[in-house]
């Protein structure tokens, strides 16, 4: 099966009108868009999605941030797309994410308790399948 990953354009990316530029980078890299929708996440979906971070100091601010506006959820496909999109996204902290990456080019530290870093990308085959199930159903 072709590798698939879950990409989320987080509320900061949607509010700033960056969805198109983010999708353009995914397409320019040669990956295809298998699924795409805009939605307002529920607390339940976010609790599942971020289960690994429960109890961390940034967990509550992270969930509140993800509830703060619409999200664009995408399933992208292609050989190597899981590490490939992580590479396009850049490292977690947008202040030091490399220029040329989504977070490095468009992100910054706003002095908040949570890093608002524009996108989510699955980090392994197992998390990709789990997360696609959460956002798009099995
Ligand atoms: P990534 O999104 O790069 O996979 P992650 O899964 O470790 O990073 O964390 C999920 C999100 O939580 C991340 O995109 C931003 C926020 N976050 C992570 N670590 C943080 C920290 N130390 N302080 C504030 N927010 C953080
Ligand atoms: Mg992660």
PDB file of C-alpha atoms in Angstrom, residues 68-138:
ATOM      1  CA  UNK A  68      -9.734  28.010  18.698  1.00  0.00           C
ATOM      2  CA  UNK A  69     -10.776  27.833  15.038  1.00  0.00           C
ATOM      3  CA  UNK A  70     -11.191  25.658  11.973  1.00  0.00           C
ATOM      4  CA  UNK A  71      -8.584  23.050  11.052  1.00  0.00           C
ATOM      5  CA  UNK A  72      -7.888  21.634   7.595  1.00  0.00           C
ATOM      6  CA  UNK A  73      -7.289  17.861   7.756  1.00  0.00           C
ATOM      7  CA  UNK A  74      -5.486  16.196   4.856  1.00  0.00           C
ATOM      8  CA  UNK A  75      -4.398  12.675   3.982  1.00  0.00           C
ATOM      9  CA  UNK A  76      -1.344  12.874   1.726  1.00  0.00           C
ATOM     10  CA  UNK A  77       0.051   9.892  -0.159  1.00  0.00           C
ATOM     11  CA  UNK A  78       3.323   8.890  -1.709  1.00  0.00           C
ATOM     12  CA  UNK A  79       6.444   6.845  -1.110  1.00  0.00           C
ATOM     13  CA  UNK A  80       8.192   8.264   1.966  1.00  0.00           C
ATOM     14  CA  UNK A  81       5.500  10.869   2.665  1.00  0.00           C
ATOM     15  CA  UNK A  82       5.647  10.399   6.465  1.00  0.00           C
ATOM     16  CA  UNK A  83       9.260  11.568   6.942  1.00  0.00           C
ATOM     17  CA  UNK A  84       8.930  13.692   3.796  1.00  0.00           C
ATOM     18  CA  UNK A  85       6.190  15.888   5.225  1.00  0.00           C
ATOM     19  CA  UNK A  86       7.972  16.121   8.616  1.00  0.00           C
ATOM     20  CA  UNK A  87      10.924  17.459   6.658  1.00  0.00           C
ATOM     21  CA  UNK A  88       8.774  19.995   4.783  1.00  0.00           C
ATOM     22  CA  UNK A  89       7.225  21.071   8.133  1.00  0.00           C
ATOM     23  CA  UNK A  90      10.524  21.636   9.958  1.00  0.00           C
ATOM     24  CA  UNK A  91      11.267  21.136  13.634  1.00  0.00           C
ATOM     25  CA  UNK A  92       8.657  21.712  16.350  1.00  0.00           C
ATOM     26  CA  UNK A  93       9.884  25.113  17.590  1.00  0.00           C
ATOM     27  CA  UNK A  94       9.186  27.612  14.799  1.00  0.00           C
ATOM     28  CA  UNK A  95      11.796  30.071  16.080  1.00  0.00           C
ATOM     29  CA  UNK A  96      14.627  27.716  15.196  1.00  0.00           C
ATOM     30  CA  UNK A  97      12.966  25.654  12.426  1.00  0.00           C
ATOM     31  CA  UNK A  98      15.124  25.938   9.315  1.00  0.00           C
ATOM     32  CA  UNK A  99      14.244  28.590   6.719  1.00  0.00           C
ATOM     33  CA  UNK A 100      12.765  26.807   3.707  1.00  0.00           C
ATOM     34  CA  UNK A 101      10.455  24.755   5.938  1.00  0.00           C
ATOM     35  CA  UNK A 102       6.803  25.604   6.612  1.00  0.00           C
ATOM     36  CA  UNK A 103       7.442  26.355  10.291  1.00  0.00           C
ATOM     37  CA  UNK A 104      10.747  28.110   9.544  1.00  0.00           C
ATOM     38  CA  UNK A 105       9.285  30.369   6.854  1.00  0.00           C
ATOM     39  CA  UNK A 106       5.868  31.183   8.336  1.00  0.00           C
ATOM     40  CA  UNK A 107       6.103  30.471  12.087  1.00  0.00           C
ATOM     41  CA  UNK A 108       7.397  32.357  15.109  1.00  0.00           C
ATOM     42  CA  UNK A 109       7.173  32.387  18.904  1.00  0.00           C
ATOM     43  CA  UNK A 110       4.208  34.472  20.034  1.00  0.00           C
ATOM     44  CA  UNK A 111       5.171  34.218  23.728  1.00  0.00           C
ATOM     45  CA  UNK A 112       2.336  31.790  24.484  1.00  0.00           C
ATOM     46  CA  UNK A 113       2.343  28.581  26.549  1.00  0.00           C
ATOM     47  CA  UNK A 114       2.045  26.463  23.446  1.00  0.00           C
ATOM     48  CA  UNK A 115       4.020  26.563  20.254  1.00  0.00           C
ATOM     49  CA  UNK A 116       1.715  27.648  17.452  1.00  0.00           C
ATOM     50  CA  UNK A 117       3.532  25.975  14.610  1.00  0.00           C
ATOM     51  CA  UNK A 118       0.994  25.866  11.773  1.00  0.00           C
ATOM     52  CA  UNK A 119       0.961  22.155  10.932  1.00  0.00           C
ATOM     53  CA  UNK A 120       0.841  18.641  12.303  1.00  0.00           C
ATOM     54  CA  UNK A 121       2.358  15.653  10.507  1.00  0.00           C
ATOM     55  CA  UNK A 122       2.276  12.017  11.626  1.00  0.00           C
ATOM     56  CA  UNK A 123       5.628  10.714  12.867  1.00  0.00           C
ATOM     57  CA  UNK A 124       5.446   6.964  12.015  1.00  0.00           C
ATOM     58  CA  UNK A 125       3.430   4.444  10.011  1.00  0.00           C
ATOM     59  CA  UNK A 126       1.615   3.384  13.200  1.00  0.00           C
ATOM     60  CA  UNK A 127       0.703   6.932  14.237  1.00  0.00           C
ATOM     61  CA  UNK A 128      -0.329   7.803  10.663  1.00  0.00           C
ATOM     62  CA  UNK A 129      -2.831   4.942  10.476  1.00  0.00           C
ATOM     63  CA  UNK A 130      -4.083   5.701  14.010  1.00  0.00           C
ATOM     64  CA  UNK A 131      -4.481   9.427  13.291  1.00  0.00           C
ATOM     65  CA  UNK A 132      -6.127   8.947   9.863  1.00  0.00           C
ATOM     66  CA  UNK A 133      -8.668   6.725  11.662  1.00  0.00           C
ATOM     67  CA  UNK A 134      -9.335   9.476  14.225  1.00  0.00           C
ATOM     68  CA  UNK A 135      -9.876  12.278  11.689  1.00  0.00           C
ATOM     69  CA  UNK A 136     -11.374  10.370   8.738  1.00  0.00           C
ATOM     70  CA  UNK A 137     -12.736   7.123  10.186  1.00  0.00           C
ATOM     71  CA  UNK A 138     -11.466   3.635   9.406  1.00  0.00           C
TER      72      UNK A 138
END
